[in-house]
XYZ file of C-alpha atoms in Angstrom:
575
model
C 199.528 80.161 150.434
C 202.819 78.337 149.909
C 202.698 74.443 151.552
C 205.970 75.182 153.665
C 204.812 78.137 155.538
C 201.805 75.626 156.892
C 202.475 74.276 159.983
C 202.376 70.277 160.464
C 200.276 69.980 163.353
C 199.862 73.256 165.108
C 201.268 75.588 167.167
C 202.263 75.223 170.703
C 199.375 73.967 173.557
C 198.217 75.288 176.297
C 196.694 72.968 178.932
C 195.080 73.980 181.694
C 194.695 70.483 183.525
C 196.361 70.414 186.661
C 198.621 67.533 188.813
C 196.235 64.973 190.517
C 197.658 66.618 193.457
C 197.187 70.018 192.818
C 193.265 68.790 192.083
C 192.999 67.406 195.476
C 194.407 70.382 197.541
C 192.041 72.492 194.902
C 188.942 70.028 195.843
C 189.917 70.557 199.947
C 190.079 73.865 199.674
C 186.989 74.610 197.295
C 184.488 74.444 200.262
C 186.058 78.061 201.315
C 185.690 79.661 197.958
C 182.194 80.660 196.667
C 180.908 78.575 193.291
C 179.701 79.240 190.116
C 176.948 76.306 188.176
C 178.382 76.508 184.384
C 175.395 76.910 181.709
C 175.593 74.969 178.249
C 177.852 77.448 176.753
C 180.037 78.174 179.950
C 180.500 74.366 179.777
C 181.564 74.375 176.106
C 184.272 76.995 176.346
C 185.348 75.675 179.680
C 185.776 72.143 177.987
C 187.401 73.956 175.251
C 189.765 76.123 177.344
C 191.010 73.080 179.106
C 192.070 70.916 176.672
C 193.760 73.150 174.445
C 191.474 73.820 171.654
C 191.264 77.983 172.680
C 195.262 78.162 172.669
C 196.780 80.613 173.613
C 194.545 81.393 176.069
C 194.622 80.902 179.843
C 190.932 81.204 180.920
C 188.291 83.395 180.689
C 189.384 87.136 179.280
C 189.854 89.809 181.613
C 188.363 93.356 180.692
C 192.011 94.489 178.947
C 191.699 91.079 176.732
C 187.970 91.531 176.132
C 187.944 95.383 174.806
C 191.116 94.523 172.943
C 189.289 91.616 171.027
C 185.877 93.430 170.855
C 188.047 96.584 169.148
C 190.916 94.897 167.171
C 190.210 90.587 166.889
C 193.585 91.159 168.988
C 194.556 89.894 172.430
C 196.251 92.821 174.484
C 199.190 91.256 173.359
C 198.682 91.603 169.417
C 197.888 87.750 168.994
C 195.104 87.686 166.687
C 191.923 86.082 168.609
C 188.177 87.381 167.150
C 186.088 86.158 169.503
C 185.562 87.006 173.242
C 185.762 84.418 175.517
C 183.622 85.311 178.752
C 182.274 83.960 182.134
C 179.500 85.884 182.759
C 177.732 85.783 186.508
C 174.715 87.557 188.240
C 175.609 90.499 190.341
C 175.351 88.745 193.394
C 178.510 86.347 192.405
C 180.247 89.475 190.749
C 179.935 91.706 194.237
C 181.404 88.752 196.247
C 184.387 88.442 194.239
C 187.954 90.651 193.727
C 190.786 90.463 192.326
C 192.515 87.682 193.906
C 189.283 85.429 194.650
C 189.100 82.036 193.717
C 185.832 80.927 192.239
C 185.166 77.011 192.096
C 183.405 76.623 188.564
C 180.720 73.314 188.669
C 179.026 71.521 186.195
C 174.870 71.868 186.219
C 175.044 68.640 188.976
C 177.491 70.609 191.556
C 181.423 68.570 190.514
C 183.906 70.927 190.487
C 185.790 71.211 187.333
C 187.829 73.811 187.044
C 188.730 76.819 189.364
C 189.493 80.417 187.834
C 191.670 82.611 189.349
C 190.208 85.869 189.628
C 191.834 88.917 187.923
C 188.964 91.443 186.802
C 185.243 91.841 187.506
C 183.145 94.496 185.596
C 180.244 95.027 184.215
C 180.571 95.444 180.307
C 178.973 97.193 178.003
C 176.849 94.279 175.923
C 175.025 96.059 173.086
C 178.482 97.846 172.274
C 179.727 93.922 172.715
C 176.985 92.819 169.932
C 177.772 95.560 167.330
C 181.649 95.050 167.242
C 181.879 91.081 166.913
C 178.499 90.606 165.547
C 178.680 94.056 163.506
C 174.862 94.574 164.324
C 172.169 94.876 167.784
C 169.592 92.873 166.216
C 168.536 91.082 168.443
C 167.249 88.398 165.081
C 170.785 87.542 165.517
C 171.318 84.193 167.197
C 174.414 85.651 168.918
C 172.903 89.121 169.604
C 169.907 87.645 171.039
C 172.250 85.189 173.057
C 174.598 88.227 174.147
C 171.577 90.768 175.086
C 168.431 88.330 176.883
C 170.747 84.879 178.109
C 174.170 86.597 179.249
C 174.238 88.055 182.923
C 175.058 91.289 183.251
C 178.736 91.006 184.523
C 181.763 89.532 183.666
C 184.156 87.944 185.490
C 188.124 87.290 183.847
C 190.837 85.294 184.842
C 193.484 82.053 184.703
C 192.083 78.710 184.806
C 192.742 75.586 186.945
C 191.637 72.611 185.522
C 190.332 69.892 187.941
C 188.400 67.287 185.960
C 186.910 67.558 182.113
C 182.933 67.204 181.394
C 181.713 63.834 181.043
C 180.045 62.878 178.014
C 178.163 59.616 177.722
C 178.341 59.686 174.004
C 181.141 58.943 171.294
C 183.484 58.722 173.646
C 186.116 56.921 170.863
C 185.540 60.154 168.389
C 185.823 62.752 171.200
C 189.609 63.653 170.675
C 191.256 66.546 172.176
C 193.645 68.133 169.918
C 196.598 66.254 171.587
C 195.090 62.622 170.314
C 194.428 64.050 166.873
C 198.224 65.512 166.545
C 198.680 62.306 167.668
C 196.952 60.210 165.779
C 197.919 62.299 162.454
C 201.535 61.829 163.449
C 200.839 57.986 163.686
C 199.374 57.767 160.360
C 201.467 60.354 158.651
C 199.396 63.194 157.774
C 201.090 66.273 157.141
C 198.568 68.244 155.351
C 195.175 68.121 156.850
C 192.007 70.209 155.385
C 189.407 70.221 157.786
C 185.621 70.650 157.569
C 183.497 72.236 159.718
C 179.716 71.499 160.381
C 176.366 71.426 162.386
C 174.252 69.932 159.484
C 174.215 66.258 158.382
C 175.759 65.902 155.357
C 174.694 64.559 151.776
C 176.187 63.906 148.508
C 177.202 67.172 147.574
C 179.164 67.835 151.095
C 180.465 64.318 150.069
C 182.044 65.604 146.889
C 182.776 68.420 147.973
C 184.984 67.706 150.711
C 186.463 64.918 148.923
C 187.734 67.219 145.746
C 188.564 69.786 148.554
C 190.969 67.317 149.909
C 192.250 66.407 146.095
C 193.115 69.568 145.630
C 194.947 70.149 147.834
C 196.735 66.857 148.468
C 195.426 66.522 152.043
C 193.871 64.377 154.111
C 190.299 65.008 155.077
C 188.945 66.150 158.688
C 185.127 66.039 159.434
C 185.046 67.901 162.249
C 181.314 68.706 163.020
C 180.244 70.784 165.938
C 177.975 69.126 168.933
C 178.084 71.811 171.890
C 176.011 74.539 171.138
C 174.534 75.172 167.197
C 172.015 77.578 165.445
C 167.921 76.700 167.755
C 166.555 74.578 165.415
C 169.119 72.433 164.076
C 169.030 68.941 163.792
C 170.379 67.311 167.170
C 173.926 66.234 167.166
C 173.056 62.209 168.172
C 171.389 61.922 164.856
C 174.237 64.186 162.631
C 176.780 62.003 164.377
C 174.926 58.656 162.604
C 175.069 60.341 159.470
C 178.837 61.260 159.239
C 179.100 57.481 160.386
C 176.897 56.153 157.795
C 179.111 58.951 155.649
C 182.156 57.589 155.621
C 182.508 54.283 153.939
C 182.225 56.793 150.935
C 185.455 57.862 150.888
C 188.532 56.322 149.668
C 190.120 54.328 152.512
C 192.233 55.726 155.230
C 191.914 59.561 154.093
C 189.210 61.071 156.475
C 188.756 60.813 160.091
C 186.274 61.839 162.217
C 186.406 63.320 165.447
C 183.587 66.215 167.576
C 183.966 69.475 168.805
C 181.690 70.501 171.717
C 182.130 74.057 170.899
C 179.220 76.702 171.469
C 179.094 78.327 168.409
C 178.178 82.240 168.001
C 176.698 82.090 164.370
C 179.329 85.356 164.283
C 180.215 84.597 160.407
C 183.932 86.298 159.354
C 184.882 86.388 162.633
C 183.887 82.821 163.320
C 185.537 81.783 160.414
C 188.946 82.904 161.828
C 188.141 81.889 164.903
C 187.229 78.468 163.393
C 190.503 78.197 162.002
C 192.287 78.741 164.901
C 190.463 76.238 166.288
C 191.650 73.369 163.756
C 195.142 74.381 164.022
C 195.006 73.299 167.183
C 193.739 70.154 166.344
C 196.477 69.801 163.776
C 194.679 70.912 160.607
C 196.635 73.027 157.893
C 193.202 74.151 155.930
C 189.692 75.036 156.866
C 187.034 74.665 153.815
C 185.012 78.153 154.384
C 181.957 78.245 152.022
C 179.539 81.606 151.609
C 178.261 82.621 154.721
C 180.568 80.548 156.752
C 178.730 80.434 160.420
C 176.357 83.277 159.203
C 172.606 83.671 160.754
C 171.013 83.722 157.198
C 168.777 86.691 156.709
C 166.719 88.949 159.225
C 163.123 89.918 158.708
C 163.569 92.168 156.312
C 165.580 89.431 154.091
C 168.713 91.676 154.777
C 171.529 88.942 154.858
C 173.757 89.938 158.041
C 176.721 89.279 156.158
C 178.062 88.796 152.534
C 178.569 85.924 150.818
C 182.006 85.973 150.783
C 183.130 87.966 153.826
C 183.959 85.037 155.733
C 186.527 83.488 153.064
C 187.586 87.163 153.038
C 188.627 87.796 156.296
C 190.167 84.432 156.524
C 192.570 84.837 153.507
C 193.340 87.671 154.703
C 194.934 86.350 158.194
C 195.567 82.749 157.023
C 199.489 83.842 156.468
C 199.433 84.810 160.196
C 197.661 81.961 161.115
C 199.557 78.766 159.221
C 196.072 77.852 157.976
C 195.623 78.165 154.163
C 191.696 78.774 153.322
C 189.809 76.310 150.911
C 187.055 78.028 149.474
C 183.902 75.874 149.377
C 182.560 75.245 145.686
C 178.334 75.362 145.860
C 178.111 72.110 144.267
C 174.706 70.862 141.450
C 173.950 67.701 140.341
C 173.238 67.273 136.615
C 170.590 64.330 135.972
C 171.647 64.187 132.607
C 175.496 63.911 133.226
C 174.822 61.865 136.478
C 177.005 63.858 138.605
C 177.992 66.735 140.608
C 179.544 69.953 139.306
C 180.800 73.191 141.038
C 178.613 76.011 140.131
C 181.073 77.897 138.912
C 181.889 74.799 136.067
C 178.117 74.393 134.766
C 178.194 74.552 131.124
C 175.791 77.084 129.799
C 172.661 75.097 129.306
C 172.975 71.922 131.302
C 170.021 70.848 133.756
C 171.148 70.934 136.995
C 169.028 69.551 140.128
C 168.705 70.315 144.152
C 166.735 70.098 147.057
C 166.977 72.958 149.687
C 166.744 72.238 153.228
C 162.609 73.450 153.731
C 161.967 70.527 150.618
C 164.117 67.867 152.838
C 162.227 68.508 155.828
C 158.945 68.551 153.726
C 160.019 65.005 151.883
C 160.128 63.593 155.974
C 157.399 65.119 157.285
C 155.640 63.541 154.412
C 157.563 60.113 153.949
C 157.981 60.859 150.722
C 161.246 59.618 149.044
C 164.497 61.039 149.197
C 166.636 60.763 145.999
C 169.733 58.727 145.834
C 171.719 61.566 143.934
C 170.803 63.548 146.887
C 171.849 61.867 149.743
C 173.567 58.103 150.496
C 170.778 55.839 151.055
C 172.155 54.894 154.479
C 171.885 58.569 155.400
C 168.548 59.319 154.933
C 167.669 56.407 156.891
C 169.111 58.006 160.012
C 167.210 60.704 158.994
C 164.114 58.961 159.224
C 164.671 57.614 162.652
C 164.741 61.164 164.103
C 162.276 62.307 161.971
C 159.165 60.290 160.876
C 156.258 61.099 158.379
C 154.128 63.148 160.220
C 151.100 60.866 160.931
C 154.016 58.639 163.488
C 154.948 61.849 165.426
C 153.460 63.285 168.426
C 151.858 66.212 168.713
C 150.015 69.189 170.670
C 146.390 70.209 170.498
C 146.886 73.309 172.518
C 143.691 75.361 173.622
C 143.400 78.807 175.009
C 140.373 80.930 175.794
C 138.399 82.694 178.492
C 136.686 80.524 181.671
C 133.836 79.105 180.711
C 134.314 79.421 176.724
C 134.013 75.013 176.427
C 138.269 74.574 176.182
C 137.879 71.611 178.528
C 134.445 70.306 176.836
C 136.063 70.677 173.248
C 139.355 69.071 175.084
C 137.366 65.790 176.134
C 135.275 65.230 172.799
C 138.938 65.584 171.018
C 140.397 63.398 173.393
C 137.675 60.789 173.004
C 137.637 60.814 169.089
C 141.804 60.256 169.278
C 140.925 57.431 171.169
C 138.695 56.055 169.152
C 141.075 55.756 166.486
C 143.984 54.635 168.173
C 147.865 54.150 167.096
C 149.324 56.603 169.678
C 148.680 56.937 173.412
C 146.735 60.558 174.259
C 147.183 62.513 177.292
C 144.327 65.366 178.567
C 146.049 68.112 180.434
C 143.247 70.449 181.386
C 143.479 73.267 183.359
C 141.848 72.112 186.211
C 143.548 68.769 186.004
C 146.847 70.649 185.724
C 146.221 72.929 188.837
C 145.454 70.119 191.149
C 148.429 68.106 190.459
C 151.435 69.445 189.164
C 150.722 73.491 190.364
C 148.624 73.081 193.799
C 151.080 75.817 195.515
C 150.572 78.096 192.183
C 148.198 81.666 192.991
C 147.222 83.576 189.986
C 149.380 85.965 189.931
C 150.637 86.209 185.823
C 154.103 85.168 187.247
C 153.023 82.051 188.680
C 150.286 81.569 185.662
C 153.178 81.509 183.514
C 154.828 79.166 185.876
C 151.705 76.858 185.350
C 151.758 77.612 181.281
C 155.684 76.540 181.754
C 154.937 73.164 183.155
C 151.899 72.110 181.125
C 154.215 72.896 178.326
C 157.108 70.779 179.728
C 154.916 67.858 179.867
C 153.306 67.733 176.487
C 156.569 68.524 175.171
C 157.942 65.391 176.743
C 154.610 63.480 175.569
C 155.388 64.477 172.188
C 158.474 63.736 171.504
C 157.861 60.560 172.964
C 155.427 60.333 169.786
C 152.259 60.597 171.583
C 149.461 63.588 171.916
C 148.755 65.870 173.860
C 145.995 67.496 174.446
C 146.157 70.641 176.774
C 143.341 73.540 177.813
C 144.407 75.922 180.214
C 143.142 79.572 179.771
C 146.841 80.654 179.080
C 145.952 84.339 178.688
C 149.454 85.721 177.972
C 151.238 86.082 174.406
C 154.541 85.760 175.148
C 154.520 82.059 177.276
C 152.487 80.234 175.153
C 154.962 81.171 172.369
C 157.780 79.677 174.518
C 155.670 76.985 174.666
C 155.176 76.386 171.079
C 159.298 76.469 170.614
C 159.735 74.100 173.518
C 157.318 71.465 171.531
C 157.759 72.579 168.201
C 161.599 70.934 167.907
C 159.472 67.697 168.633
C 156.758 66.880 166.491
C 153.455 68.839 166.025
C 151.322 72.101 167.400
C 148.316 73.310 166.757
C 147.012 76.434 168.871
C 143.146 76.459 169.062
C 141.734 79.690 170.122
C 138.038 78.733 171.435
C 137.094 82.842 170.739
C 133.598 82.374 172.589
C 132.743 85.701 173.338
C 132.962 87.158 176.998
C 129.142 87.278 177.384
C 128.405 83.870 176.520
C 130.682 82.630 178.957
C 129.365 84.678 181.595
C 125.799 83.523 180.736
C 127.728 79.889 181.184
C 128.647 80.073 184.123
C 128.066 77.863 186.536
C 130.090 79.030 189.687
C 129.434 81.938 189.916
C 132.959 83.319 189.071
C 132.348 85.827 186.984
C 129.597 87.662 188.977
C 132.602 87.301 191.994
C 135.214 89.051 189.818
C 132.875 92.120 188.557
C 131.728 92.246 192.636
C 135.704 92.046 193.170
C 135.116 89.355 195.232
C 137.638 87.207 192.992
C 140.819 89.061 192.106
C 143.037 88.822 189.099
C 140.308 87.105 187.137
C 140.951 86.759 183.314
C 138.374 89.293 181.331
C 137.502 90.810 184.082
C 139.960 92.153 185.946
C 143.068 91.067 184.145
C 143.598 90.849 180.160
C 143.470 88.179 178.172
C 145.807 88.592 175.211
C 144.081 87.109 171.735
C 146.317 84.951 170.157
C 147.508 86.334 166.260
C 149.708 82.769 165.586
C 146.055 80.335 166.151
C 145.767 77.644 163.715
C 142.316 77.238 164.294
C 139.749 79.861 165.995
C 136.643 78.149 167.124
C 133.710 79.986 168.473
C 130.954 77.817 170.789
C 128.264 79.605 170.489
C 126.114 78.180 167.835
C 128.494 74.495 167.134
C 128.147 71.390 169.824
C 131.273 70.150 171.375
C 131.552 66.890 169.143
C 131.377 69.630 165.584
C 134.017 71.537 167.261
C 136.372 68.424 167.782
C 135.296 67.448 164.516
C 136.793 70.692 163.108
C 140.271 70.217 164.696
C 140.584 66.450 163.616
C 139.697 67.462 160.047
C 142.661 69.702 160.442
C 144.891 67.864 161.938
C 143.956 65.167 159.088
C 145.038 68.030 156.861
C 148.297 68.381 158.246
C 149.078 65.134 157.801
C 149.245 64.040 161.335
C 146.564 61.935 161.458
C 144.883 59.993 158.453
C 144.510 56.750 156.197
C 148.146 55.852 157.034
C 147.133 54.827 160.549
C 146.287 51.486 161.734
């Protein structure tokens, strides 16, 4: 693509931010209009629709817009857009509103920011949605699973008012809207700017390549990493941000800059890529680096990739003439021990030793506190790495138990907690079922609604124990599959979790027991009772399976410290 057909600085704004005045005769009149409470991605593209980062548009897409980009990557008015920008509401909002309305949108703590103008309300077709921007209705698709099971089931389109922007605690000084970085290019006199988009920290070979990226092509360098919404399981964006700070001393001086982008990504590879680019033209950039897979899932199940390697650069050279962004391919980069340095793939000479570390090996070298090569990463980089994420044997963690009444969870639960104790080093916390019931789900029947409910909240807590680097130790009977897999997720991002199923069988614990419960279920005395009258649901994803019938209590606690010493969370390290 030829340097004068790039565009210095972008393309025209659009912002949405209305007069101080206009915001007060909005806020007076908002208490007659009915309100919508913005979730984490509403937020995002609200944030992003406001201050000019989704130019052209006006707000939320109406059902014309959102077929038309769904179909064609086009607005209804040909301008190339790929990715459908929607406010989607339960049907109770939707059936209160018409063409016309006003709907005040608030942020998760009630403050107005923004009101939308009502054009179109419908209810769209959502798996059609998935298969034409996603190209596929597997729901192993981040964005297909987000679309089908976290999006309400209607849509509602329309012009935006903005009244105030999100507040954000954080990096407020590297937070710029894309009029302070046109700005601030202008001021230093960038023309050409190659940006670089991410939601992973970054190491040496990002380091080189960005830096030959912006060589190349005689630019200036953008690192423009992405902290609203990334793929689950991604490292958080307070610890990435450290990193790209620790990052940049590394480059020659005054030629990158740094700035966030709260946007809610869809993991929608080639359409994301264009999107992406669109994006940084607004911000001021003249190229995007787009490596394989740009903003692609990965794989599903089946190791079927959901897109090609190269489909994203594809689609982008493709359009980048219509867009004023030229597309910088991203070079896989190797280091060579023996050369002591980094070379594109594609340069190797036939025979040379080349050296890497994939993600799964960095995460193992943590978890482990082994070391983390210099040729790998900056020294000052893995360091912020370690802060977030400690050898195993300083995290927290979850003993979780699950079994039938009366199978010794809660005996089991108290030798464990004891022996923890004993050894000391991190503060343990018993949440037994019993415990549990009397003081955080009193009002709570046993109904498998509100015995999820309880699951929920015992899950809550030891997920805030643990990644507060203590233990937990938890032994409800948590009969059902599905919530105590949401619980493992909701700790798992934090430190450890080992499920223990104590698989007594159901006639010891009736012979066990001491209450009288289980003769009162089979009499149907007691209703809903777990193995009895309602399933219990053996758990396939146990770590350990522990059956009471012939072991004491202090052999079975035994068994799950030996394997938690296995794991590496507990052990010689500790003092």
């Amino acid at each position: 693509m030829s340097d004068h057909l790039i565009a210095p600085h972008g393309g025209e704004l659009i912002d949405l931010m209305v007069s101080e005045e206009r915001a007060a005769e909005l806020k007076a009149h908002s208490k007659e209009w009915p309100s919508w409470d913005l979730n984490g991605r509403q937020m995002c593209d609200l944030e992003l629709l406001m201050n000019g980062s989704f130019s052209p548009l006006r707000g939320f897409m109406g059902k014309a817009d959102h077929e038309s980009v769904c179909s064609s990557m086009r607005l209804e008015d040909g301008t190339l857009w790929p990715m459908p920008i929607m406010l989607d509401v339960d049907e109770e909002t939707a059936k209160g509103l018409e063409s016309g309305a006003k709907l005040a949108l608030r942020d998760p703590e009630g403050v107005m920011l923004a009101v939308l103008n009502v054009s179109d309300v419908w209810q769209p077709d959502r798996a059609e949605e998935a298969k034409q921007v996603f190209g596929t209705d597997n729901s192993e698709h981040p964005g297909v699973d987000y679309l089908m099971n976290s999006t309400n089931g209607w849509y509602v389109g329309g012009e935006v008012e903005g009244v105030c922007m999100p507040v954000h605690y954080d990096s407020k000084d590297i937070r710029l809207t894309p009029a302070e970085l046109r700005a601030d290019f202008r001021r230093k006199g960038w023309r050409k700017v190659v940006a670089f988009q991410t939601r992973n920290p970054m190491h040496r070979a990002h380091q080189e390549l960005t830096l030959r990226a912006a060589k190349e092509t005689e630019a200036n360098l953008l690192i423009h990493p992405v902290v609203g919404m990334t793929k689950p399981g991604d490292v958080d964006h307070y610890t990435r941000v450290r990193c790209y700070k620790a990052l940049l001393p590394h480059y020659p001086k005054d030629t990158v800059a740094l700035s966030l982008l709260p946007l809610a990504m869809r993991m929608g590879g080639p359409r994301e890529a264009v999107w992406h680019a669109i994006i940084r033209k607004n911000h001021g950039c003249t190229h995007l680096i787009v490596g394989r897979d740009h903003a692609g899932p990965g794989k599903d199940s089946s190791g079927t990739p959901f897109y090609g390697p190269y489909d994203a650069q594809e689609l982008l050279r493709e359009h980048e003439e219509e867009l004023g962004v030229a597309m910088v391919p991203f070079k896989l980069m190797v280091f060579a021990p023996d050369e002591d340095k980094y070379i594109p793939l594609d340069e190797v000479p036939e025979g040379t030793k080349t050296v890497s570390i994939s993600g799964t090996e960095l995460r193992e070298r943590l978890a482990e506190g082994r070391e983390i090569p210099e040729w790998f990463t900056f020294p000052e980089v893995a360091q912020e790495l370690r802060k977030t994420h400690p050898p195993k044997h300083k995290q927290g963690f979850t003993v979780f138990f699950t079994g039938l009444s009366g199978s010794g969870k809660s005996t089991i639960a108290n030798a464990l907690l004891v022996k923890l104790l004993e050894m000391g080093g991190r503060p343990v916390t018993l949440l037994d079922g019993d415990i549990v019931r009397k003081n955080l789900s009193s009002e709570l029947g046993f109904s498998k609604e509100h015995r999820d409910i309880n699951i929920r909240r015992i899950g809550f807590v030891a997920s805030e124990i643990t990644k507060n680097g203590g233990i937990a130790i938890c032994a409800p009977i948590a009969p059902y599959n599905a919530v105590r897999q949401e619980v493992r997720r909701m700790i798992e991002g934090y430190g450890g979790f080992c499920l223990v199923h104590v698989a007594t069988p159901l006639e010891i614990c009736e012979q066990r027991d001491r209450k009288g419960l289980y003769a009162k279920a089979r009499a149907g005395i007691i209703k809903e009772f777990t193995g009895i009258s309602d399933p219990y649901e053996e758990p396939a994803d146990a770590e350990m399976a522990l059956d009471t019938t012939d072991m004491t209590p202090e052999e079975e606690a035994q068994q799950v410290i030996l394997h938690l010493e296995k794991e590496g969370y507990i052990g010689v390290d500790e003092s």
